[in-house]
Amino acid sequence: MIAAALSTNLMTFVDTLMVGQLGDAALGGVGIGGQLFFLLLAFALGLTAGVQAMVARRVGEERLDLTGKVLNAGILLALVAGCFLIALGYLLSPLIFGVINDDPLVIDEGLAYLSTRLPSLLLMGLTLTFRSYWVGVSLAKWSMVSIITLALANVLFNYMLIFGNFGAPRMEVAGAGLGSTLAVLVGLLVNVGFALKLAQSNGFLKGLPETKHIRTIVKVAYPESQRQIFFSAGVVLLYVLVGQIGSRELAAFHVVISICLIAYMPHIGIGGAATTLVGEALGRKDAQDAKAWGWQVSNV
């Protein structure tokens, strides 16, 4: 779970390392663009928490045959949410950038980055849904394989597309966004391959998602989505304030925030482990064990 949480932020960190060679405006634009991306992704992050909790509950009930059906419902929600968020991102990002920063160079670089990264909102939502399933059924090793593959692909694609290596066009900040999008696509395909092999016996892709599963996922996901949205909005507000000082300061601030967010991810991973452990206990109808896991994980 910690590795899964880290991987999302490490992608932006890799973008930061490579785009840093292009100048302050590029670094500041990618910083703002990356945080707006995570603000939109916050909706999908909440959905994955709902999928994980429900899958763990079914494992605790010893109803593995229903875990794939929960995954089907999560995939449907991720598809709908992803398409909506991509449209929203393309519609609002020029307006939001103008409010956040008034440096034309920063705005141009940020919009160029977002234009090629926004499609990965759909891919990332689906990838995170699969990860939630693997963790929920205690098969996190398959999630690890997809994470490692995604991370390596991200470095390769960024190196190619930002600087024009290995015969690829030199796209600079747009290449950073496209590289991340292609890397997430690779990670998603790895997850789909594992699911076709390991999850079909549990109901994956067998029948339409059930309405009750969709309702429960949304109910569980709503508070987590709110938490993610407020956290991301707070970080975006910091970018607004620092951007008033100057582009150089904004670039430096983005580097600091990237490091801080990576340091924050292990706690997210530990909390994600609690989701599975508590869900399994509730599936066994052992409320005392669920409560104990909450306290034990908090102690860790």
PDB file of C-alpha atoms in Angstrom:
ATOM      1  CA  MET A   1       0.000   0.000   0.000  1.00  0.00           C
ATOM      2  CA  ILE A   2       2.872   2.353   0.778  1.00  0.00           C
ATOM      3  CA  ALA A   3       4.442   1.568  -2.607  1.00  0.00           C
ATOM      4  CA  ALA A   4       1.104   2.187  -4.327  1.00  0.00           C
ATOM      5  CA  ALA A   5       0.726   5.545  -2.608  1.00  0.00           C
ATOM      6  CA  LEU A   6       4.305   6.498  -3.420  1.00  0.00           C
ATOM      7  CA  SER A   7       4.042   5.588  -7.090  1.00  0.00           C
ATOM      8  CA  THR A   8       1.458   8.272  -7.874  1.00  0.00           C
ATOM      9  CA  ASN A   9       3.578  11.056  -6.385  1.00  0.00           C
ATOM     10  CA  LEU A  10       6.841   9.633  -7.705  1.00  0.00           C
ATOM     11  CA  MET A  11       5.543  10.114 -11.240  1.00  0.00           C
ATOM     12  CA  THR A  12       5.157  13.835 -10.614  1.00  0.00           C
ATOM     13  CA  PHE A  13       8.536  13.865  -8.853  1.00  0.00           C
ATOM     14  CA  VAL A  14      10.216  12.304 -11.911  1.00  0.00           C
ATOM     15  CA  ASP A  15       8.547  14.978 -14.049  1.00  0.00           C
ATOM     16  CA  THR A  16       9.980  17.589 -11.661  1.00  0.00           C
ATOM     17  CA  LEU A  17      13.514  16.181 -11.863  1.00  0.00           C
ATOM     18  CA  MET A  18      13.544  16.214 -15.652  1.00  0.00           C
ATOM     19  CA  VAL A  19      11.527  19.377 -16.288  1.00  0.00           C
ATOM     20  CA  GLY A  20      13.799  21.223 -13.831  1.00  0.00           C
ATOM     21  CA  GLN A  21      16.368  21.366 -16.619  1.00  0.00           C
ATOM     22  CA  LEU A  22      14.001  23.431 -18.771  1.00  0.00           C
ATOM     23  CA  GLY A  23      13.862  26.506 -16.524  1.00  0.00           C
ATOM     24  CA  ASP A  24      11.836  28.136 -13.751  1.00  0.00           C
ATOM     25  CA  ALA A  25       8.708  28.794 -15.811  1.00  0.00           C
ATOM     26  CA  ALA A  26       8.536  25.159 -16.917  1.00  0.00           C
ATOM     27  CA  LEU A  27       9.043  23.898 -13.372  1.00  0.00           C
ATOM     28  CA  GLY A  28       6.439  26.266 -11.945  1.00  0.00           C
ATOM     29  CA  GLY A  29       3.936  25.422 -14.683  1.00  0.00           C
ATOM     30  CA  VAL A  30       4.353  21.683 -14.164  1.00  0.00           C
ATOM     31  CA  GLY A  31       4.003  22.224 -10.407  1.00  0.00           C
ATOM     32  CA  ILE A  32       0.655  23.985 -10.728  1.00  0.00           C
ATOM     33  CA  GLY A  33      -0.499  21.621 -13.455  1.00  0.00           C
ATOM     34  CA  GLY A  34       0.407  18.596 -11.355  1.00  0.00           C
ATOM     35  CA  GLN A  35      -1.547  19.855  -8.347  1.00  0.00           C
ATOM     36  CA  LEU A  36      -4.597  20.639 -10.464  1.00  0.00           C
ATOM     37  CA  PHE A  37      -4.320  17.110 -11.828  1.00  0.00           C
ATOM     38  CA  PHE A  38      -4.316  15.672  -8.292  1.00  0.00           C
ATOM     39  CA  LEU A  39      -7.243  17.898  -7.343  1.00  0.00           C
ATOM     40  CA  LEU A  40      -9.266  16.276 -10.136  1.00  0.00           C
ATOM     41  CA  LEU A  41      -7.894  12.829  -9.298  1.00  0.00           C
ATOM     42  CA  ALA A  42      -9.161  13.220  -5.723  1.00  0.00           C
ATOM     43  CA  PHE A  43     -12.610  12.067  -6.850  1.00  0.00           C
ATOM     44  CA  ALA A  44     -11.171   8.801  -8.194  1.00  0.00           C
ATOM     45  CA  LEU A  45      -9.049   8.250  -5.077  1.00  0.00           C
ATOM     46  CA  GLY A  46     -12.210   8.181  -3.009  1.00  0.00           C
ATOM     47  CA  LEU A  47     -13.757   5.545  -5.280  1.00  0.00           C
ATOM     48  CA  THR A  48     -10.763   3.252  -4.847  1.00  0.00           C
ATOM     49  CA  ALA A  49     -11.133   3.407  -1.069  1.00  0.00           C
ATOM     50  CA  GLY A  50     -14.731   2.276  -1.454  1.00  0.00           C
ATOM     51  CA  VAL A  51     -13.736  -0.647  -3.698  1.00  0.00           C
ATOM     52  CA  GLN A  52     -11.023  -1.782  -1.300  1.00  0.00           C
ATOM     53  CA  ALA A  53     -13.308  -1.671   1.740  1.00  0.00           C
ATOM     54  CA  MET A  54     -16.054  -3.662  -0.020  1.00  0.00           C
ATOM     55  CA  VAL A  55     -13.666  -6.275  -1.423  1.00  0.00           C
ATOM     56  CA  ALA A  56     -12.100  -6.796   2.012  1.00  0.00           C
ATOM     57  CA  ARG A  57     -15.576  -7.156   3.518  1.00  0.00           C
ATOM     58  CA  ARG A  58     -16.434  -9.917   1.037  1.00  0.00           C
ATOM     59  CA  VAL A  59     -13.153 -11.689   1.812  1.00  0.00           C
ATOM     60  CA  GLY A  60     -14.026 -11.604   5.501  1.00  0.00           C
ATOM     61  CA  GLU A  61     -17.424 -13.120   4.662  1.00  0.00           C
ATOM     62  CA  GLU A  62     -15.608 -15.827   2.654  1.00  0.00           C
ATOM     63  CA  ARG A  63     -17.516 -14.725  -0.461  1.00  0.00           C
ATOM     64  CA  LEU A  64     -14.629 -14.474  -2.911  1.00  0.00           C
ATOM     65  CA  ASP A  65     -17.101 -15.042  -5.737  1.00  0.00           C
ATOM     66  CA  LEU A  66     -18.477 -11.541  -5.098  1.00  0.00           C
ATOM     67  CA  THR A  67     -15.141  -9.684  -5.053  1.00  0.00           C
ATOM     68  CA  GLY A  68     -14.927  -9.591  -8.839  1.00  0.00           C
ATOM     69  CA  LYS A  69     -18.411  -8.119  -9.022  1.00  0.00           C
ATOM     70  CA  VAL A  70     -17.305  -5.313  -6.715  1.00  0.00           C
ATOM     71  CA  LEU A  71     -14.362  -4.751  -9.055  1.00  0.00           C
ATOM     72  CA  ASN A  72     -16.786  -4.548 -12.000  1.00  0.00           C
ATOM     73  CA  ALA A  73     -18.779  -1.840 -10.203  1.00  0.00           C
ATOM     74  CA  GLY A  74     -15.591   0.063  -9.395  1.00  0.00           C
ATOM     75  CA  ILE A  75     -14.462  -0.069 -13.012  1.00  0.00           C
ATOM     76  CA  LEU A  76     -17.805   1.307 -14.221  1.00  0.00           C
ATOM     77  CA  LEU A  77     -17.631   4.174 -11.720  1.00  0.00           C
ATOM     78  CA  ALA A  78     -13.996   4.887 -12.656  1.00  0.00           C
ATOM     79  CA  LEU A  79     -14.942   5.036 -16.355  1.00  0.00           C
ATOM     80  CA  VAL A  80     -17.805   7.463 -15.764  1.00  0.00           C
ATOM     81  CA  ALA A  81     -15.846   9.619 -13.322  1.00  0.00           C
ATOM     82  CA  GLY A  82     -12.741   9.623 -15.529  1.00  0.00           C
ATOM     83  CA  CYS A  83     -14.552  10.830 -18.638  1.00  0.00           C
ATOM     84  CA  PHE A  84     -16.324  13.547 -16.649  1.00  0.00           C
ATOM     85  CA  LEU A  85     -13.110  14.733 -14.974  1.00  0.00           C
ATOM     86  CA  ILE A  86     -11.172  14.863 -18.232  1.00  0.00           C
ATOM     87  CA  ALA A  87     -13.862  17.058 -19.800  1.00  0.00           C
ATOM     88  CA  LEU A  88     -13.945  19.237 -16.686  1.00  0.00           C
ATOM     89  CA  GLY A  89     -10.171  19.568 -16.710  1.00  0.00           C
ATOM     90  CA  TYR A  90      -9.967  20.706 -20.336  1.00  0.00           C
ATOM     91  CA  LEU A  91     -12.860  23.116 -19.805  1.00  0.00           C
ATOM     92  CA  LEU A  92     -11.679  24.785 -16.599  1.00  0.00           C
ATOM     93  CA  SER A  93      -7.871  24.535 -16.600  1.00  0.00           C
ATOM     94  CA  PRO A  94      -7.251  27.703 -18.703  1.00  0.00           C
ATOM     95  CA  LEU A  95      -9.519  29.716 -16.395  1.00  0.00           C
ATOM     96  CA  ILE A  96      -8.031  28.271 -13.201  1.00  0.00           C
ATOM     97  CA  PHE A  97      -4.455  28.835 -14.362  1.00  0.00           C
ATOM     98  CA  GLY A  98      -5.230  32.480 -15.005  1.00  0.00           C
ATOM     99  CA  VAL A  99      -6.498  32.832 -11.430  1.00  0.00           C
ATOM    100  CA  ILE A 100      -3.579  30.953  -9.845  1.00  0.00           C
ATOM    101  CA  ASN A 101      -0.721  32.716 -11.652  1.00  0.00           C
ATOM    102  CA  ASP A 102      -0.345  35.774 -13.862  1.00  0.00           C
ATOM    103  CA  ASP A 103       2.995  34.875 -15.499  1.00  0.00           C
ATOM    104  CA  PRO A 104       2.220  34.109 -19.181  1.00  0.00           C
ATOM    105  CA  LEU A 105       5.212  31.758 -19.456  1.00  0.00           C
ATOM    106  CA  VAL A 106       4.135  29.735 -16.405  1.00  0.00           C
ATOM    107  CA  ILE A 107       0.564  29.538 -17.727  1.00  0.00           C
ATOM    108  CA  ASP A 108       1.686  28.373 -21.187  1.00  0.00           C
ATOM    109  CA  GLU A 109       3.989  25.708 -19.761  1.00  0.00           C
ATOM    110  CA  GLY A 110       1.392  24.481 -17.281  1.00  0.00           C
ATOM    111  CA  LEU A 111      -1.362  24.203 -19.882  1.00  0.00           C
ATOM    112  CA  ALA A 112       0.985  22.368 -22.252  1.00  0.00           C
ATOM    113  CA  TYR A 113       1.722  19.852 -19.490  1.00  0.00           C
ATOM    114  CA  LEU A 114      -1.921  19.408 -18.498  1.00  0.00           C
ATOM    115  CA  SER A 115      -3.092  19.009 -22.095  1.00  0.00           C
ATOM    116  CA  THR A 116      -1.194  15.730 -22.406  1.00  0.00           C
ATOM    117  CA  ARG A 117      -1.609  14.506 -18.836  1.00  0.00           C
ATOM    118  CA  LEU A 118      -5.362  14.971 -18.360  1.00  0.00           C
ATOM    119  CA  PRO A 119      -6.247  11.812 -20.379  1.00  0.00           C
ATOM    120  CA  SER A 120      -4.479   9.772 -17.711  1.00  0.00           C
ATOM    121  CA  LEU A 121      -7.238  10.702 -15.235  1.00  0.00           C
ATOM    122  CA  LEU A 122      -9.323   7.911 -16.750  1.00  0.00           C
ATOM    123  CA  LEU A 123      -6.383   5.489 -16.900  1.00  0.00           C
ATOM    124  CA  MET A 124      -5.263   6.320 -13.358  1.00  0.00           C
ATOM    125  CA  GLY A 125      -8.755   5.827 -11.952  1.00  0.00           C
ATOM    126  CA  LEU A 126      -8.938   2.371 -13.509  1.00  0.00           C
ATOM    127  CA  THR A 127      -5.414   1.474 -12.382  1.00  0.00           C
ATOM    128  CA  LEU A 128      -6.123   2.516  -8.795  1.00  0.00           C
ATOM    129  CA  THR A 129      -9.354   0.494  -8.850  1.00  0.00           C
ATOM    130  CA  PHE A 130      -7.413  -2.630  -9.779  1.00  0.00           C
ATOM    131  CA  ARG A 131      -4.846  -1.887  -7.074  1.00  0.00           C
ATOM    132  CA  SER A 132      -7.612  -1.601  -4.505  1.00  0.00           C
ATOM    133  CA  TYR A 133      -8.899  -5.002  -5.568  1.00  0.00           C
ATOM    134  CA  TRP A 134      -5.471  -6.665  -5.256  1.00  0.00           C
ATOM    135  CA  VAL A 135      -4.945  -5.231  -1.792  1.00  0.00           C
ATOM    136  CA  GLY A 136      -8.489  -6.089  -0.739  1.00  0.00           C
ATOM    137  CA  VAL A 137      -7.978  -9.777  -1.622  1.00  0.00           C
ATOM    138  CA  SER A 138      -4.473  -9.782  -0.072  1.00  0.00           C
ATOM    139  CA  LEU A 139      -2.705 -10.195  -3.418  1.00  0.00           C
ATOM    140  CA  ALA A 140      -0.726  -6.968  -3.234  1.00  0.00           C
ATOM    141  CA  LYS A 141       2.275  -8.573  -4.957  1.00  0.00           C
ATOM    142  CA  TRP A 142       0.475  -8.227  -8.303  1.00  0.00           C
ATOM    143  CA  SER A 143      -0.085  -4.561  -7.564  1.00  0.00           C
ATOM    144  CA  MET A 144       3.644  -4.244  -6.858  1.00  0.00           C
ATOM    145  CA  VAL A 145       4.507  -5.693 -10.270  1.00  0.00           C
ATOM    146  CA  SER A 146       2.291  -3.134 -12.011  1.00  0.00           C
ATOM    147  CA  ILE A 147       3.730  -0.315  -9.871  1.00  0.00           C
ATOM    148  CA  ILE A 148       7.320  -1.203 -10.748  1.00  0.00           C
ATOM    149  CA  THR A 149       6.437  -1.539 -14.436  1.00  0.00           C
ATOM    150  CA  LEU A 150       4.640   1.811 -14.403  1.00  0.00           C
ATOM    151  CA  ALA A 151       7.517   3.586 -12.653  1.00  0.00           C
ATOM    152  CA  LEU A 152      10.133   2.281 -15.087  1.00  0.00           C
ATOM    153  CA  ALA A 153       7.936   3.133 -18.074  1.00  0.00           C
ATOM    154  CA  ASN A 154       7.462   6.657 -16.722  1.00  0.00           C
ATOM    155  CA  VAL A 155      11.214   7.279 -16.538  1.00  0.00           C
ATOM    156  CA  LEU A 156      11.738   5.885 -20.045  1.00  0.00           C
ATOM    157  CA  PHE A 157       8.885   7.776 -21.706  1.00  0.00           C
ATOM    158  CA  ASN A 158       9.803  11.051 -19.995  1.00  0.00           C
ATOM    159  CA  TYR A 159      13.429  10.720 -21.013  1.00  0.00           C
ATOM    160  CA  MET A 160      12.354  10.104 -24.596  1.00  0.00           C
ATOM    161  CA  LEU A 161       9.611  12.709 -24.959  1.00  0.00           C
ATOM    162  CA  ILE A 162      10.903  15.617 -22.859  1.00  0.00           C
ATOM    163  CA  PHE A 163      14.349  15.744 -24.474  1.00  0.00           C
ATOM    164  CA  GLY A 164      13.715  13.989 -27.804  1.00  0.00           C
ATOM    165  CA  ASN A 165      15.856  10.903 -27.170  1.00  0.00           C
ATOM    166  CA  PHE A 166      15.764   7.546 -28.992  1.00  0.00           C
ATOM    167  CA  GLY A 167      14.253   9.154 -32.075  1.00  0.00           C
ATOM    168  CA  ALA A 168      11.220  10.606 -30.256  1.00  0.00           C
ATOM    169  CA  PRO A 169      10.142  14.230 -30.852  1.00  0.00           C
ATOM    170  CA  ARG A 170      11.356  16.825 -28.324  1.00  0.00           C
ATOM    171  CA  MET A 171       8.122  17.894 -26.583  1.00  0.00           C
ATOM    172  CA  GLU A 172       9.538  19.378 -23.336  1.00  0.00           C
ATOM    173  CA  VAL A 173       6.760  19.911 -20.737  1.00  0.00           C
ATOM    174  CA  ALA A 174       4.096  18.406 -23.007  1.00  0.00           C
ATOM    175  CA  GLY A 175       6.343  15.350 -23.236  1.00  0.00           C
ATOM    176  CA  ALA A 176       6.399  15.082 -19.457  1.00  0.00           C
ATOM    177  CA  GLY A 177       2.605  14.892 -19.380  1.00  0.00           C
ATOM    178  CA  LEU A 178       2.415  12.474 -22.300  1.00  0.00           C
ATOM    179  CA  GLY A 179       5.142  10.287 -20.803  1.00  0.00           C
ATOM    180  CA  SER A 180       3.190   9.950 -17.567  1.00  0.00           C
ATOM    181  CA  THR A 181      -0.006   9.169 -19.467  1.00  0.00           C
ATOM    182  CA  LEU A 182       1.659   6.423 -21.502  1.00  0.00           C
ATOM    183  CA  ALA A 183       3.252   4.974 -18.364  1.00  0.00           C
ATOM    184  CA  VAL A 184      -0.138   4.739 -16.642  1.00  0.00           C
ATOM    185  CA  LEU A 185      -1.515   3.001 -19.745  1.00  0.00           C
ATOM    186  CA  VAL A 186       1.255   0.393 -19.465  1.00  0.00           C
ATOM    187  CA  GLY A 187       0.460  -0.117 -15.767  1.00  0.00           C
ATOM    188  CA  LEU A 188      -3.254  -0.483 -16.547  1.00  0.00           C
ATOM    189  CA  LEU A 189      -2.605  -3.129 -19.217  1.00  0.00           C
ATOM    190  CA  VAL A 190      -0.497  -5.118 -16.743  1.00  0.00           C
ATOM    191  CA  ASN A 191      -3.363  -5.001 -14.236  1.00  0.00           C
ATOM    192  CA  VAL A 192      -5.912  -6.089 -16.820  1.00  0.00           C
ATOM    193  CA  GLY A 193      -3.695  -9.024 -17.774  1.00  0.00           C
ATOM    194  CA  PHE A 194      -3.430 -10.171 -14.156  1.00  0.00           C
ATOM    195  CA  ALA A 195      -7.172  -9.717 -13.609  1.00  0.00           C
ATOM    196  CA  LEU A 196      -8.066 -11.829 -16.663  1.00  0.00           C
ATOM    197  CA  LYS A 197      -5.895 -14.604 -15.268  1.00  0.00           C
ATOM    198  CA  LEU A 198      -6.662 -14.368 -11.543  1.00  0.00           C
ATOM    199  CA  ALA A 199      -9.976 -12.565 -10.997  1.00  0.00           C
ATOM    200  CA  GLN A 200     -12.384 -14.038 -13.552  1.00  0.00           C
ATOM    201  CA  SER A 201     -13.184 -16.926 -11.225  1.00  0.00           C
ATOM    202  CA  ASN A 202     -14.368 -14.285  -8.720  1.00  0.00           C
ATOM    203  CA  GLY A 203     -16.797 -12.680 -11.170  1.00  0.00           C
ATOM    204  CA  PHE A 204     -14.550 -10.187 -13.003  1.00  0.00           C
ATOM    205  CA  LEU A 205     -16.223  -9.166 -16.305  1.00  0.00           C
ATOM    206  CA  LYS A 206     -19.041 -11.657 -15.701  1.00  0.00           C
ATOM    207  CA  GLY A 207     -22.293  -9.751 -15.896  1.00  0.00           C
ATOM    208  CA  LEU A 208     -23.165  -6.115 -15.418  1.00  0.00           C
ATOM    209  CA  PRO A 209     -22.241  -4.358 -12.149  1.00  0.00           C
ATOM    210  CA  GLU A 210     -24.938  -4.590  -9.515  1.00  0.00           C
ATOM    211  CA  THR A 211     -26.700  -1.416  -8.402  1.00  0.00           C
ATOM    212  CA  LYS A 212     -26.233  -2.239  -4.715  1.00  0.00           C
ATOM    213  CA  HIS A 213     -22.470  -2.478  -5.179  1.00  0.00           C
ATOM    214  CA  ILE A 214     -22.375   0.864  -6.980  1.00  0.00           C
ATOM    215  CA  ARG A 215     -24.424   2.556  -4.239  1.00  0.00           C
ATOM    216  CA  THR A 216     -22.243   1.142  -1.454  1.00  0.00           C
ATOM    217  CA  ILE A 217     -18.990   2.147  -3.155  1.00  0.00           C
ATOM    218  CA  VAL A 218     -20.263   5.706  -3.626  1.00  0.00           C
ATOM    219  CA  LYS A 219     -21.428   5.847   0.007  1.00  0.00           C
ATOM    220  CA  VAL A 220     -18.048   4.705   1.329  1.00  0.00           C
ATOM    221  CA  ALA A 221     -16.091   6.804  -1.186  1.00  0.00           C
ATOM    222  CA  TYR A 222     -17.835  10.126  -0.541  1.00  0.00           C
ATOM    223  CA  PRO A 223     -16.037  11.127   2.695  1.00  0.00           C
ATOM    224  CA  GLU A 224     -12.663   9.952   1.371  1.00  0.00           C
ATOM    225  CA  SER A 225     -13.143  11.973  -1.819  1.00  0.00           C
ATOM    226  CA  GLN A 226     -13.974  15.031   0.296  1.00  0.00           C
ATOM    227  CA  ARG A 227     -10.808  14.574   2.344  1.00  0.00           C
ATOM    228  CA  GLN A 228      -8.662  14.253  -0.777  1.00  0.00           C
ATOM    229  CA  ILE A 229     -10.313  17.270  -2.426  1.00  0.00           C
ATOM    230  CA  PHE A 230      -9.798  19.565   0.572  1.00  0.00           C
ATOM    231  CA  PHE A 231      -6.185  18.445   0.975  1.00  0.00           C
ATOM    232  CA  SER A 232      -5.412  19.033  -2.726  1.00  0.00           C
ATOM    233  CA  ALA A 233      -7.245  22.360  -2.705  1.00  0.00           C
ATOM    234  CA  GLY A 234      -5.108  23.459   0.253  1.00  0.00           C
ATOM    235  CA  VAL A 235      -1.922  22.665  -1.674  1.00  0.00           C
ATOM    236  CA  VAL A 236      -3.220  24.524  -4.740  1.00  0.00           C
ATOM    237  CA  LEU A 237      -3.896  27.556  -2.520  1.00  0.00           C
ATOM    238  CA  LEU A 238      -0.272  27.460  -1.380  1.00  0.00           C
ATOM    239  CA  TYR A 239       0.813  27.562  -5.026  1.00  0.00           C
ATOM    240  CA  VAL A 240      -1.396  30.620  -5.526  1.00  0.00           C
ATOM    241  CA  LEU A 241       0.224  32.436  -2.604  1.00  0.00           C
ATOM    242  CA  VAL A 242       3.813  31.558  -3.512  1.00  0.00           C
ATOM    243  CA  GLY A 243       3.155  32.385  -7.165  1.00  0.00           C
ATOM    244  CA  GLN A 244       2.461  35.982  -6.140  1.00  0.00           C
ATOM    245  CA  ILE A 245       6.126  36.287  -5.130  1.00  0.00           C
ATOM    246  CA  GLY A 246       7.640  35.152  -8.412  1.00  0.00           C
ATOM    247  CA  SER A 247       8.267  32.314 -10.859  1.00  0.00           C
ATOM    248  CA  ARG A 248      11.654  31.441  -9.344  1.00  0.00           C
ATOM    249  CA  GLU A 249      10.135  31.067  -5.889  1.00  0.00           C
ATOM    250  CA  LEU A 250       7.249  29.058  -7.342  1.00  0.00           C
ATOM    251  CA  ALA A 251       9.689  26.645  -8.986  1.00  0.00           C
ATOM    252  CA  ALA A 252      11.602  26.167  -5.725  1.00  0.00           C
ATOM    253  CA  PHE A 253       8.367  25.704  -3.790  1.00  0.00           C
ATOM    254  CA  HIS A 254       7.256  22.974  -6.210  1.00  0.00           C
ATOM    255  CA  VAL A 255      10.446  21.006  -5.526  1.00  0.00           C
ATOM    256  CA  VAL A 256       9.875  21.272  -1.764  1.00  0.00           C
ATOM    257  CA  ILE A 257       6.222  20.232  -2.029  1.00  0.00           C
ATOM    258  CA  SER A 258       7.150  17.235  -4.202  1.00  0.00           C
ATOM    259  CA  ILE A 259       9.532  16.012  -1.497  1.00  0.00           C
ATOM    260  CA  CYS A 260       7.024  16.654   1.298  1.00  0.00           C
ATOM    261  CA  LEU A 261       4.224  14.782  -0.468  1.00  0.00           C
ATOM    262  CA  ILE A 262       6.471  11.749  -0.964  1.00  0.00           C
ATOM    263  CA  ALA A 263       7.252  11.783   2.768  1.00  0.00           C
ATOM    264  CA  TYR A 264       3.499  11.902   3.457  1.00  0.00           C
ATOM    265  CA  MET A 265       2.704   8.801   1.398  1.00  0.00           C
ATOM    266  CA  PRO A 266       3.823   6.077   3.872  1.00  0.00           C
ATOM    267  CA  HIS A 267       1.092   7.252   6.244  1.00  0.00           C
ATOM    268  CA  ILE A 268      -1.452   6.961   3.437  1.00  0.00           C
ATOM    269  CA  GLY A 269      -0.231   3.423   2.789  1.00  0.00           C
ATOM    270  CA  ILE A 270      -0.560   2.438   6.441  1.00  0.00           C
ATOM    271  CA  GLY A 271      -4.071   3.864   6.496  1.00  0.00           C
ATOM    272  CA  GLY A 272      -4.877   1.862   3.368  1.00  0.00           C
ATOM    273  CA  ALA A 273      -3.727  -1.324   5.106  1.00  0.00           C
ATOM    274  CA  ALA A 274      -6.140  -0.505   7.925  1.00  0.00           C
ATOM    275  CA  THR A 275      -8.975  -0.325   5.387  1.00  0.00           C
ATOM    276  CA  THR A 276      -8.382  -3.938   4.369  1.00  0.00           C
ATOM    277  CA  LEU A 277      -7.852  -5.249   7.916  1.00  0.00           C
ATOM    278  CA  VAL A 278     -10.921  -3.507   9.317  1.00  0.00           C
ATOM    279  CA  GLY A 279     -13.025  -4.539   6.313  1.00  0.00           C
ATOM    280  CA  GLU A 280     -12.104  -8.208   6.708  1.00  0.00           C
ATOM    281  CA  ALA A 281     -12.951  -8.080  10.425  1.00  0.00           C
ATOM    282  CA  LEU A 282     -16.348  -6.541   9.708  1.00  0.00           C
ATOM    283  CA  GLY A 283     -16.940  -9.183   7.070  1.00  0.00           C
ATOM    284  CA  ARG A 284     -16.432 -11.783   9.809  1.00  0.00           C
ATOM    285  CA  LYS A 285     -18.897  -9.745  11.917  1.00  0.00           C
ATOM    286  CA  ASP A 286     -16.156  -9.222  14.490  1.00  0.00           C
ATOM    287  CA  ALA A 287     -16.606  -5.569  15.419  1.00  0.00           C
ATOM    288  CA  GLN A 288     -14.164  -5.817  18.338  1.00  0.00           C
ATOM    289  CA  ASP A 289     -11.388  -7.023  16.047  1.00  0.00           C
ATOM    290  CA  ALA A 290     -12.167  -4.205  13.609  1.00  0.00           C
ATOM    291  CA  LYS A 291     -11.872  -1.679  16.421  1.00  0.00           C
ATOM    292  CA  ALA A 292      -8.631  -3.257  17.605  1.00  0.00           C
ATOM    293  CA  TRP A 293      -7.124  -3.014  14.120  1.00  0.00           C
ATOM    294  CA  GLY A 294      -7.991   0.680  13.999  1.00  0.00           C
ATOM    295  CA  TRP A 295      -6.065   1.325  17.215  1.00  0.00           C
ATOM    296  CA  GLN A 296      -3.161  -0.974  16.297  1.00  0.00           C
ATOM    297  CA  VAL A 297      -2.612   0.710  12.946  1.00  0.00           C
ATOM    298  CA  SER A 298      -2.826   4.136  14.619  1.00  0.00           C
ATOM    299  CA  ASN A 299      -0.096   3.048  17.014  1.00  0.00           C
ATOM    300  CA  VAL A 300       2.129   2.034  14.088  1.00  0.00           C
TER     301      VAL A 300
END
